[in-house]
PDB file of N, CA, C and O in Angstrom:
ATOM      1  N   UNK A   1       9.470   9.147   7.158  1.00  0.00           N
ATOM      2  CA  UNK A   1       9.518   9.945   6.043  1.00  0.00           C
ATOM      3  C   UNK A   1       9.004   9.331   4.972  1.00  0.00           C
ATOM      4  O   UNK A   1       8.202   8.418   5.034  1.00  0.00           O
ATOM      5  N   UNK A   2       9.272   9.935   3.825  1.00  0.00           N
ATOM      6  CA  UNK A   2       8.653   9.349   2.566  1.00  0.00           C
ATOM      7  C   UNK A   2       9.087   7.822   2.181  1.00  0.00           C
ATOM      8  O   UNK A   2       8.469   6.986   1.715  1.00  0.00           O
ATOM      9  N   UNK A   3      10.624   7.637   2.457  1.00  0.00           N
ATOM     10  CA  UNK A   3      11.119   6.550   2.369  1.00  0.00           C
ATOM     11  C   UNK A   3      10.316   5.371   3.143  1.00  0.00           C
ATOM     12  O   UNK A   3      10.052   4.304   2.499  1.00  0.00           O
ATOM     13  N   UNK A   4      10.009   5.598   4.472  1.00  0.00           N
ATOM     14  CA  UNK A   4       9.469   4.604   5.249  1.00  0.00           C
ATOM     15  C   UNK A   4       7.969   4.337   4.678  1.00  0.00           C
ATOM     16  O   UNK A   4       7.728   3.336   4.613  1.00  0.00           O
ATOM     17  N   UNK A   5       7.229   5.385   4.210  1.00  0.00           N
ATOM     18  CA  UNK A   5       5.964   5.216   3.784  1.00  0.00           C
ATOM     19  C   UNK A   5       6.040   4.440   2.603  1.00  0.00           C
ATOM     20  O   UNK A   5       5.198   3.476   2.328  1.00  0.00           O
ATOM     21  N   UNK A   6       7.002   4.556   1.590  1.00  0.00           N
ATOM     22  CA  UNK A   6       7.164   3.907   0.519  1.00  0.00           C
ATOM     23  C   UNK A   6       7.386   2.216   0.731  1.00  0.00           C
ATOM     24  O   UNK A   6       7.065   1.480   0.273  1.00  0.00           O
ATOM     25  N   UNK A   7       8.238   2.101   1.734  1.00  0.00           N
ATOM     26  CA  UNK A   7       8.819   0.595   2.312  1.00  0.00           C
ATOM     27  C   UNK A   7       7.416   0.072   2.685  1.00  0.00           C
ATOM     28  O   UNK A   7       7.129  -1.086   2.375  1.00  0.00           O
ATOM     29  N   UNK A   8       6.586   0.838   3.503  1.00  0.00           N
ATOM     30  CA  UNK A   8       5.418   0.038   4.135  1.00  0.00           C
ATOM     31  C   UNK A   8       4.335  -0.134   3.002  1.00  0.00           C
ATOM     32  O   UNK A   8       3.847  -1.227   2.836  1.00  0.00           O
ATOM     33  N   UNK A   9       4.273   0.910   2.093  1.00  0.00           N
ATOM     34  CA  UNK A   9       3.413   0.615   0.922  1.00  0.00           C
ATOM     35  C   UNK A   9       3.943  -0.672   0.089  1.00  0.00           C
ATOM     36  O   UNK A   9       3.013  -1.536  -0.320  1.00  0.00           O
ATOM     37  N   UNK A  10       5.012  -0.727  -0.209  1.00  0.00           N
ATOM     38  CA  UNK A  10       5.666  -1.843  -0.988  1.00  0.00           C
ATOM     39  C   UNK A  10       5.240  -3.189  -0.220  1.00  0.00           C
ATOM     40  O   UNK A  10       5.021  -4.102  -0.586  1.00  0.00           O
ATOM     41  N   UNK A  11       5.440  -3.109   1.083  1.00  0.00           N
ATOM     42  CA  UNK A  11       5.429  -4.627   1.820  1.00  0.00           C
ATOM     43  C   UNK A  11       3.766  -4.763   1.905  1.00  0.00           C
ATOM     44  O   UNK A  11       3.531  -5.925   1.774  1.00  0.00           O
ATOM     45  N   UNK A  12       2.969  -3.706   2.251  1.00  0.00           N
ATOM     46  CA  UNK A  12       1.555  -4.047   2.004  1.00  0.00           C
ATOM     47  C   UNK A  12       1.161  -4.799   0.683  1.00  0.00           C
ATOM     48  O   UNK A  12       0.107  -5.530   0.508  1.00  0.00           O
ATOM     49  N   UNK A  13       1.687  -3.938  -0.388  1.00  0.00           N
ATOM     50  CA  UNK A  13       1.416  -4.528  -1.816  1.00  0.00           C
ATOM     51  C   UNK A  13       1.862  -5.978  -1.823  1.00  0.00           C
ATOM     52  O   UNK A  13       1.206  -6.893  -2.506  1.00  0.00           O
ATOM     53  N   UNK A  14       3.070  -6.367  -1.316  1.00  0.00           N
ATOM     54  CA  UNK A  14       3.574  -7.790  -1.513  1.00  0.00           C
ATOM     55  C   UNK A  14       2.767  -8.766  -0.637  1.00  0.00           C
ATOM     56  O   UNK A  14       2.355  -9.633  -1.123  1.00  0.00           O
ATOM     57  N   UNK A  15       2.190  -8.346   0.534  1.00  0.00           N
ATOM     58  CA  UNK A  15       1.403  -9.071   1.324  1.00  0.00           C
ATOM     59  C   UNK A  15       0.052  -9.469   0.555  1.00  0.00           C
ATOM     60  O   UNK A  15      -0.388 -10.572   0.579  1.00  0.00           O
ATOM     61  N   UNK A  16      -0.667  -8.440   0.080  1.00  0.00           N
ATOM     62  CA  UNK A  16      -1.820  -8.463  -0.688  1.00  0.00           C
ATOM     63  C   UNK A  16      -1.619  -9.351  -1.875  1.00  0.00           C
ATOM     64  O   UNK A  16      -2.521 -10.193  -1.953  1.00  0.00           O
ATOM     65  N   UNK A  17      -0.423  -9.283  -2.684  1.00  0.00           N
ATOM     66  CA  UNK A  17      -0.473 -10.022  -3.773  1.00  0.00           C
ATOM     67  C   UNK A  17      -0.318 -11.736  -3.423  1.00  0.00           C
ATOM     68  O   UNK A  17      -0.792 -12.427  -3.932  1.00  0.00           O
ATOM     69  N   UNK A  18       0.359 -11.785  -2.316  1.00  0.00           N
ATOM     70  CA  UNK A  18       0.662 -13.314  -1.768  1.00  0.00           C
ATOM     71  C   UNK A  18      -0.643 -13.745  -1.153  1.00  0.00           C
ATOM     72  O   UNK A  18      -0.861 -14.897  -1.512  1.00  0.00           O
ATOM     73  N   UNK A  19      -1.204 -13.043  -0.642  1.00  0.00           N
ATOM     74  CA  UNK A  19      -2.742 -13.442  -0.110  1.00  0.00           C
ATOM     75  C   UNK A  19      -3.591 -13.789  -1.225  1.00  0.00           C
ATOM     76  O   UNK A  19      -4.283 -14.853  -1.293  1.00  0.00           O
ATOM     77  N   UNK A  20      -3.482 -12.940  -2.367  1.00  0.00           N
ATOM     78  CA  UNK A  20      -4.438 -13.223  -3.636  1.00  0.00           C
ATOM     79  C   UNK A  20      -3.909 -14.467  -4.402  1.00  0.00           C
ATOM     80  O   UNK A  20      -4.733 -15.401  -4.763  1.00  0.00           O
ATOM     81  N   UNK A  21      -2.590 -14.622  -4.274  1.00  0.00           N
ATOM     82  CA  UNK A  21      -2.058 -16.015  -4.928  1.00  0.00           C
ATOM     83  C   UNK A  21      -2.659 -17.297  -4.197  1.00  0.00           C
ATOM     84  O   UNK A  21      -3.157 -18.183  -4.581  1.00  0.00           O
ATOM     85  N   UNK A  22      -2.570 -17.154  -2.793  1.00  0.00           N
ATOM     86  CA  UNK A  22      -2.975 -18.134  -1.946  1.00  0.00           C
ATOM     87  C   UNK A  22      -4.450 -18.429  -2.179  1.00  0.00           C
ATOM     88  O   UNK A  22      -5.025 -19.647  -2.302  1.00  0.00           O
ATOM     89  N   UNK A  23      -5.299 -17.362  -2.283  1.00  0.00           N
ATOM     90  CA  UNK A  23      -6.863 -17.521  -2.379  1.00  0.00           C
ATOM     91  C   UNK A  23      -7.060 -18.104  -3.826  1.00  0.00           C
ATOM     92  O   UNK A  23      -8.276 -18.632  -4.038  1.00  0.00           O
ATOM     93  N   UNK A  24      -6.498 -17.635  -4.791  1.00  0.00           N
ATOM     94  CA  UNK A  24      -6.584 -18.227  -6.047  1.00  0.00           C
ATOM     95  C   UNK A  24      -6.102 -19.399  -6.495  1.00  0.00           C
ATOM     96  O   UNK A  24      -6.528 -19.988  -7.674  1.00  0.00           O
ATOM     97  N   UNK A  25      -5.488 -20.259  -5.646  1.00  0.00           N
ATOM     98  CA  UNK A  25      -4.984 -21.592  -5.860  1.00  0.00           C
ATOM     99  C   UNK A  25      -6.363 -22.619  -6.116  1.00  0.00           C
ATOM    100  O   UNK A  25      -7.161 -22.465  -5.432  1.00  0.00           O
ATOM    101  N   UNK A  26      -6.173 -23.218  -7.378  1.00  0.00           N
ATOM    102  CA  UNK A  26      -7.138 -24.209  -7.698  1.00  0.00           C
ATOM    103  C   UNK A  26      -8.473 -23.640  -8.245  1.00  0.00           C
ATOM    104  O   UNK A  26      -9.410 -24.231  -8.662  1.00  0.00           O
ATOM    105  N   UNK A  27      -8.481 -22.332  -8.523  1.00  0.00           N
ATOM    106  CA  UNK A  27      -9.572 -21.505  -9.228  1.00  0.00           C
ATOM    107  C   UNK A  27      -9.390 -21.311 -10.750  1.00  0.00           C
ATOM    108  O   UNK A  27     -10.218 -20.774 -11.319  1.00  0.00           O
ATOM    109  N   UNK A  28      -8.280 -21.683 -11.259  1.00  0.00           N
ATOM    110  CA  UNK A  28      -7.993 -21.335 -12.566  1.00  0.00           C
ATOM    111  C   UNK A  28      -7.629 -19.908 -13.040  1.00  0.00           C
ATOM    112  O   UNK A  28      -7.500 -19.489 -14.198  1.00  0.00           O
ATOM    113  N   UNK A  29      -7.477 -19.071 -11.956  1.00  0.00           N
ATOM    114  CA  UNK A  29      -7.053 -17.704 -12.259  1.00  0.00           C
ATOM    115  C   UNK A  29      -5.650 -17.559 -12.315  1.00  0.00           C
ATOM    116  O   UNK A  29      -4.917 -17.951 -11.587  1.00  0.00           O
ATOM    117  N   UNK A  30      -5.270 -17.021 -13.405  1.00  0.00           N
ATOM    118  CA  UNK A  30      -3.837 -16.922 -13.687  1.00  0.00           C
ATOM    119  C   UNK A  30      -3.123 -15.500 -13.146  1.00  0.00           C
ATOM    120  O   UNK A  30      -2.549 -14.697 -13.691  1.00  0.00           O
ATOM    121  N   UNK A  31      -3.432 -15.244 -11.868  1.00  0.00           N
ATOM    122  CA  UNK A  31      -2.933 -13.993 -11.073  1.00  0.00           C
ATOM    123  C   UNK A  31      -1.339 -13.972 -11.035  1.00  0.00           C
ATOM    124  O   UNK A  31      -0.884 -12.949 -11.418  1.00  0.00           O
ATOM    125  N   UNK A  32      -0.550 -15.104 -10.887  1.00  0.00           N
ATOM    126  CA  UNK A  32       0.796 -14.764 -10.750  1.00  0.00           C
ATOM    127  C   UNK A  32       1.412 -14.254 -12.211  1.00  0.00           C
ATOM    128  O   UNK A  32       2.267 -13.405 -12.247  1.00  0.00           O
ATOM    129  N   UNK A  33       0.985 -14.878 -13.400  1.00  0.00           N
ATOM    130  CA  UNK A  33       1.320 -14.240 -14.689  1.00  0.00           C
ATOM    131  C   UNK A  33       0.818 -12.943 -14.916  1.00  0.00           C
ATOM    132  O   UNK A  33       1.566 -12.131 -15.477  1.00  0.00           O
ATOM    133  N   UNK A  34      -0.364 -12.738 -14.646  1.00  0.00           N
ATOM    134  CA  UNK A  34      -1.151 -11.203 -14.832  1.00  0.00           C
ATOM    135  C   UNK A  34      -0.256 -10.359 -14.033  1.00  0.00           C
ATOM    136  O   UNK A  34      -0.149  -9.095 -14.708  1.00  0.00           O
ATOM    137  N   UNK A  35       0.184 -10.450 -12.716  1.00  0.00           N
ATOM    138  CA  UNK A  35       0.766  -9.375 -11.983  1.00  0.00           C
ATOM    139  C   UNK A  35       1.946  -8.851 -12.488  1.00  0.00           C
ATOM    140  O   UNK A  35       2.547  -7.762 -12.271  1.00  0.00           O
ATOM    141  N   UNK A  36       2.679  -9.706 -13.264  1.00  0.00           N
ATOM    142  CA  UNK A  36       4.281  -9.455 -13.778  1.00  0.00           C
ATOM    143  C   UNK A  36       4.077  -8.616 -15.069  1.00  0.00           C
ATOM    144  O   UNK A  36       5.106  -8.194 -15.340  1.00  0.00           O
ATOM    145  N   UNK A  37       2.903  -8.782 -15.637  1.00  0.00           N
ATOM    146  CA  UNK A  37       3.050  -7.823 -16.719  1.00  0.00           C
ATOM    147  C   UNK A  37       3.156  -6.422 -16.690  1.00  0.00           C
ATOM    148  O   UNK A  37       2.778  -5.830 -15.554  1.00  0.00           O
ATOM    149  N   UNK A  38       3.933  -5.818 -17.679  1.00  0.00           N
ATOM    150  CA  UNK A  38       4.076  -4.253 -17.556  1.00  0.00           C
ATOM    151  C   UNK A  38       2.893  -3.487 -18.303  1.00  0.00           C
ATOM    152  O   UNK A  38       2.635  -3.799 -19.373  1.00  0.00           O
ATOM    153  N   UNK A  39       2.310  -2.492 -17.672  1.00  0.00           N
ATOM    154  CA  UNK A  39       1.360  -1.729 -18.276  1.00  0.00           C
ATOM    155  C   UNK A  39       1.892  -0.840 -19.375  1.00  0.00           C
ATOM    156  O   UNK A  39       3.152  -0.388 -19.263  1.00  0.00           O
ATOM    157  N   UNK A  40       1.184  -0.498 -20.415  1.00  0.00           N
ATOM    158  CA  UNK A  40       1.679   0.186 -21.473  1.00  0.00           C
ATOM    159  C   UNK A  40       1.701   1.879 -21.167  1.00  0.00           C
ATOM    160  O   UNK A  40       2.757   2.302 -21.563  1.00  0.00           O
ATOM    161  N   UNK A  41       0.727   2.421 -20.318  1.00  0.00           N
ATOM    162  CA  UNK A  41       1.073   3.520 -19.901  1.00  0.00           C
ATOM    163  C   UNK A  41       1.651   3.753 -18.476  1.00  0.00           C
ATOM    164  O   UNK A  41       0.820   3.675 -17.625  1.00  0.00           O
ATOM    165  N   UNK A  42       3.012   3.964 -18.247  1.00  0.00           N
ATOM    166  CA  UNK A  42       3.526   4.111 -16.903  1.00  0.00           C
ATOM    167  C   UNK A  42       3.324   5.377 -16.469  1.00  0.00           C
ATOM    168  O   UNK A  42       3.472   5.373 -15.098  1.00  0.00           O
ATOM    169  N   UNK A  43       2.962   6.408 -17.107  1.00  0.00           N
ATOM    170  CA  UNK A  43       2.310   7.604 -16.527  1.00  0.00           C
ATOM    171  C   UNK A  43       1.118   7.512 -15.616  1.00  0.00           C
ATOM    172  O   UNK A  43       1.198   8.020 -14.342  1.00  0.00           O
ATOM    173  N   UNK A  44       0.253   6.406 -15.962  1.00  0.00           N
ATOM    174  CA  UNK A  44      -0.996   6.264 -15.224  1.00  0.00           C
ATOM    175  C   UNK A  44      -0.638   5.320 -14.075  1.00  0.00           C
ATOM    176  O   UNK A  44      -1.123   5.593 -12.934  1.00  0.00           O
ATOM    177  N   UNK A  45       0.504   4.518 -14.184  1.00  0.00           N
ATOM    178  CA  UNK A  45       0.853   3.592 -13.149  1.00  0.00           C
ATOM    179  C   UNK A  45       1.434   4.459 -11.784  1.00  0.00           C
ATOM    180  O   UNK A  45       1.359   4.205 -10.765  1.00  0.00           O
ATOM    181  N   UNK A  46       2.406   5.463 -12.455  1.00  0.00           N
ATOM    182  CA  UNK A  46       3.175   6.364 -11.331  1.00  0.00           C
ATOM    183  C   UNK A  46       2.195   7.104 -10.643  1.00  0.00           C
ATOM    184  O   UNK A  46       2.378   7.339  -9.553  1.00  0.00           O
ATOM    185  N   UNK A  47       1.222   7.673 -11.356  1.00  0.00           N
ATOM    186  CA  UNK A  47       0.210   8.363 -10.721  1.00  0.00           C
ATOM    187  C   UNK A  47      -0.741   7.694  -9.786  1.00  0.00           C
ATOM    188  O   UNK A  47      -0.838   8.168  -8.584  1.00  0.00           O
ATOM    189  N   UNK A  48      -1.086   6.474 -10.010  1.00  0.00           N
ATOM    190  CA  UNK A  48      -1.764   5.698  -9.048  1.00  0.00           C
ATOM    191  C   UNK A  48      -0.646   5.383  -7.944  1.00  0.00           C
ATOM    192  O   UNK A  48      -1.307   5.324  -6.572  1.00  0.00           O
ATOM    193  N   UNK A  49       0.422   5.046  -8.143  1.00  0.00           N
ATOM    194  CA  UNK A  49       1.411   4.704  -7.177  1.00  0.00           C
ATOM    195  C   UNK A  49       1.466   6.014  -6.114  1.00  0.00           C
ATOM    196  O   UNK A  49       1.505   5.764  -4.917  1.00  0.00           O
ATOM    197  N   UNK A  50       1.541   7.230  -6.737  1.00  0.00           N
ATOM    198  CA  UNK A  50       1.541   8.259  -5.774  1.00  0.00           C
ATOM    199  C   UNK A  50       0.250   8.525  -5.032  1.00  0.00           C
ATOM    200  O   UNK A  50       0.306   8.848  -3.807  1.00  0.00           O
ATOM    201  N   UNK A  51      -0.825   8.260  -5.677  1.00  0.00           N
ATOM    202  CA  UNK A  51      -2.115   8.406  -4.940  1.00  0.00           C
ATOM    203  C   UNK A  51      -2.036   7.379  -3.836  1.00  0.00           C
ATOM    204  O   UNK A  51      -2.475   7.717  -2.665  1.00  0.00           O
ATOM    205  N   UNK A  52      -1.696   6.138  -3.850  1.00  0.00           N
ATOM    206  CA  UNK A  52      -1.773   5.161  -3.051  1.00  0.00           C
ATOM    207  C   UNK A  52      -0.842   5.481  -1.810  1.00  0.00           C
ATOM    208  O   UNK A  52      -1.124   5.451  -0.676  1.00  0.00           O
ATOM    209  N   UNK A  53       0.437   5.843  -2.181  1.00  0.00           N
ATOM    210  CA  UNK A  53       1.336   6.520  -1.269  1.00  0.00           C
ATOM    211  C   UNK A  53       0.771   7.584  -0.310  1.00  0.00           C
ATOM    212  O   UNK A  53       1.032   7.585   0.943  1.00  0.00           O
ATOM    213  N   UNK A  54       0.092   8.475  -0.846  1.00  0.00           N
ATOM    214  CA  UNK A  54      -0.441   9.632  -0.209  1.00  0.00           C
ATOM    215  C   UNK A  54      -1.656   9.270   0.648  1.00  0.00           C
ATOM    216  O   UNK A  54      -1.667   9.628   1.744  1.00  0.00           O
ATOM    217  N   UNK A  55      -2.225   8.281   0.382  1.00  0.00           N
ATOM    218  CA  UNK A  55      -3.355   7.802   1.235  1.00  0.00           C
ATOM    219  C   UNK A  55      -2.768   7.203   2.175  1.00  0.00           C
ATOM    220  O   UNK A  55      -3.287   7.476   3.409  1.00  0.00           O
ATOM    221  N   UNK A  56      -1.677   6.327   1.995  1.00  0.00           N
ATOM    222  CA  UNK A  56      -1.089   5.531   3.276  1.00  0.00           C
ATOM    223  C   UNK A  56      -0.553   6.499   4.190  1.00  0.00           C
ATOM    224  O   UNK A  56      -0.634   6.346   5.347  1.00  0.00           O
ATOM    225  N   UNK A  57       0.050   7.408   3.709  1.00  0.00           N
ATOM    226  CA  UNK A  57       0.772   8.678   4.612  1.00  0.00           C
ATOM    227  C   UNK A  57      -0.500   9.393   5.320  1.00  0.00           C
ATOM    228  O   UNK A  57      -0.272   9.558   6.494  1.00  0.00           O
ATOM    229  N   UNK A  58      -1.443   9.874   4.790  1.00  0.00           N
ATOM    230  CA  UNK A  58      -2.555  10.425   5.465  1.00  0.00           C
ATOM    231  C   UNK A  58      -3.195   9.464   6.466  1.00  0.00           C
ATOM    232  O   UNK A  58      -3.388  10.045   7.682  1.00  0.00           O
ATOM    233  N   UNK A  59      -3.236   8.174   6.210  1.00  0.00           N
ATOM    234  CA  UNK A  59      -3.749   7.195   7.194  1.00  0.00           C
ATOM    235  C   UNK A  59      -2.824   6.981   8.242  1.00  0.00           C
ATOM    236  O   UNK A  59      -3.227   7.138   9.406  1.00  0.00           O
ATOM    237  N   UNK A  60      -1.587   7.117   8.010  1.00  0.00           N
ATOM    238  CA  UNK A  60      -0.580   6.945   9.213  1.00  0.00           C
ATOM    239  C   UNK A  60      -0.523   7.974  10.142  1.00  0.00           C
ATOM    240  O   UNK A  60      -0.296   8.059  11.368  1.00  0.00           O
ATOM    241  N   UNK A  61      -0.636   9.206   9.426  1.00  0.00           N
ATOM    242  CA  UNK A  61      -0.491  10.599   9.937  1.00  0.00           C
ATOM    243  C   UNK A  61      -1.753  10.605  11.035  1.00  0.00           C
ATOM    244  O   UNK A  61      -1.591  11.268  12.174  1.00  0.00           O
ATOM    245  N   UNK A  62      -2.851  10.241  10.524  1.00  0.00           N
ATOM    246  CA  UNK A  62      -4.188  10.377  11.341  1.00  0.00           C
ATOM    247  C   UNK A  62      -4.186   9.460  12.557  1.00  0.00           C
ATOM    248  O   UNK A  62      -4.565   9.892  13.588  1.00  0.00           O
ATOM    249  N   UNK A  63      -3.368   8.269  12.371  1.00  0.00           N
ATOM    250  CA  UNK A  63      -3.216   7.284  13.238  1.00  0.00           C
ATOM    251  C   UNK A  63      -2.492   7.803  14.483  1.00  0.00           C
ATOM    252  O   UNK A  63      -2.713   7.870  15.556  1.00  0.00           O
ATOM    253  N   UNK A  64      -1.225   8.556  13.929  1.00  0.00           N
ATOM    254  CA  UNK A  64      -0.385   9.103  15.122  1.00  0.00           C
ATOM    255  C   UNK A  64      -1.350  10.178  15.964  1.00  0.00           C
ATOM    256  O   UNK A  64      -1.073  10.178  16.929  1.00  0.00           O
ATOM    257  N   UNK A  65      -2.057  11.029  15.171  1.00  0.00           N
ATOM    258  CA  UNK A  65      -2.772  11.950  15.830  1.00  0.00           C
ATOM    259  C   UNK A  65      -3.786  11.497  16.962  1.00  0.00           C
ATOM    260  O   UNK A  65      -3.979  11.913  17.932  1.00  0.00           O
ATOM    261  N   UNK A  66      -4.460  10.378  16.333  1.00  0.00           N
ATOM    262  CA  UNK A  66      -5.479   9.845  17.414  1.00  0.00           C
ATOM    263  C   UNK A  66      -4.862   9.314  18.497  1.00  0.00           C
ATOM    264  O   UNK A  66      -5.197   9.462  19.664  1.00  0.00           O
ATOM    265  N   UNK A  67      -3.670   8.576  18.260  1.00  0.00           N
ATOM    266  CA  UNK A  67      -2.928   8.015  19.461  1.00  0.00           C
ATOM    267  C   UNK A  67      -2.387   9.128  20.453  1.00  0.00           C
ATOM    268  O   UNK A  67      -2.590   9.005  21.714  1.00  0.00           O
ATOM    269  N   UNK A  68      -1.976  10.188  19.919  1.00  0.00           N
ATOM    270  CA  UNK A  68      -1.484  11.203  20.638  1.00  0.00           C
ATOM    271  C   UNK A  68      -2.811  12.001  21.617  1.00  0.00           C
ATOM    272  O   UNK A  68      -2.635  12.281  22.770  1.00  0.00           O
ATOM    273  N   UNK A  69      -3.869  12.079  20.937  1.00  0.00           N
ATOM    274  CA  UNK A  69      -5.132  12.732  21.657  1.00  0.00           C
ATOM    275  C   UNK A  69      -5.545  11.844  22.552  1.00  0.00           C
ATOM    276  O   UNK A  69      -6.056  12.176  23.608  1.00  0.00           O
ATOM    277  N   UNK A  70      -5.503  10.557  22.189  1.00  0.00           N
ATOM    278  CA  UNK A  70      -6.013   9.705  23.375  1.00  0.00           C
ATOM    279  C   UNK A  70      -5.019   9.689  24.445  1.00  0.00           C
ATOM    280  O   UNK A  70      -5.397   9.451  25.542  1.00  0.00           O
ATOM    281  N   UNK A  71      -3.715   9.576  24.230  1.00  0.00           N
ATOM    282  CA  UNK A  71      -2.842   9.581  25.348  1.00  0.00           C
ATOM    283  C   UNK A  71      -2.829  11.095  26.358  1.00  0.00           C
ATOM    284  O   UNK A  71      -2.939  10.984  27.453  1.00  0.00           O
ATOM    285  N   UNK A  72      -3.289  12.065  25.360  1.00  0.00           N
ATOM    286  CA  UNK A  72      -3.569  13.449  26.323  1.00  0.00           C
ATOM    287  C   UNK A  72      -4.842  13.316  27.153  1.00  0.00           C
ATOM    288  O   UNK A  72      -4.948  13.698  28.221  1.00  0.00           O
ATOM    289  N   UNK A  73      -5.864  12.593  26.609  1.00  0.00           N
ATOM    290  CA  UNK A  73      -7.166  12.559  27.286  1.00  0.00           C
ATOM    291  C   UNK A  73      -6.998  11.507  28.376  1.00  0.00           C
ATOM    292  O   UNK A  73      -7.781  11.478  29.417  1.00  0.00           O
ATOM    293  N   UNK A  74      -6.128  10.492  28.460  1.00  0.00           N
ATOM    294  CA  UNK A  74      -5.915   9.485  29.293  1.00  0.00           C
ATOM    295  C   UNK A  74      -5.172   9.948  30.770  1.00  0.00           C
ATOM    296  O   UNK A  74      -5.376   9.390  31.741  1.00  0.00           O
ATOM    297  N   UNK A  75      -4.366  11.103  30.403  1.00  0.00           N
ATOM    298  CA  UNK A  75      -3.802  11.672  31.506  1.00  0.00           C
ATOM    299  C   UNK A  75      -4.782  12.421  32.575  1.00  0.00           C
ATOM    300  O   UNK A  75      -5.786  12.895  32.464  1.00  0.00           O
TER     301      UNK A  75
END
């Protein structure tokens, strides 16, 4: 459901941020400080978050559909 999609989205976001931190070590990029700043317009942030959640949900639904169709054809 939507709670699972939200959890997967949060996990993917966390993994991406941690990966960016590792890649930015020694380059002089201040990523850890920048990521914790709060944006001024929270409406835009919430809208982007909804869009990202919806895209992830569509991807997961398509993946389930493809797996089911592949299973049907394999029989």
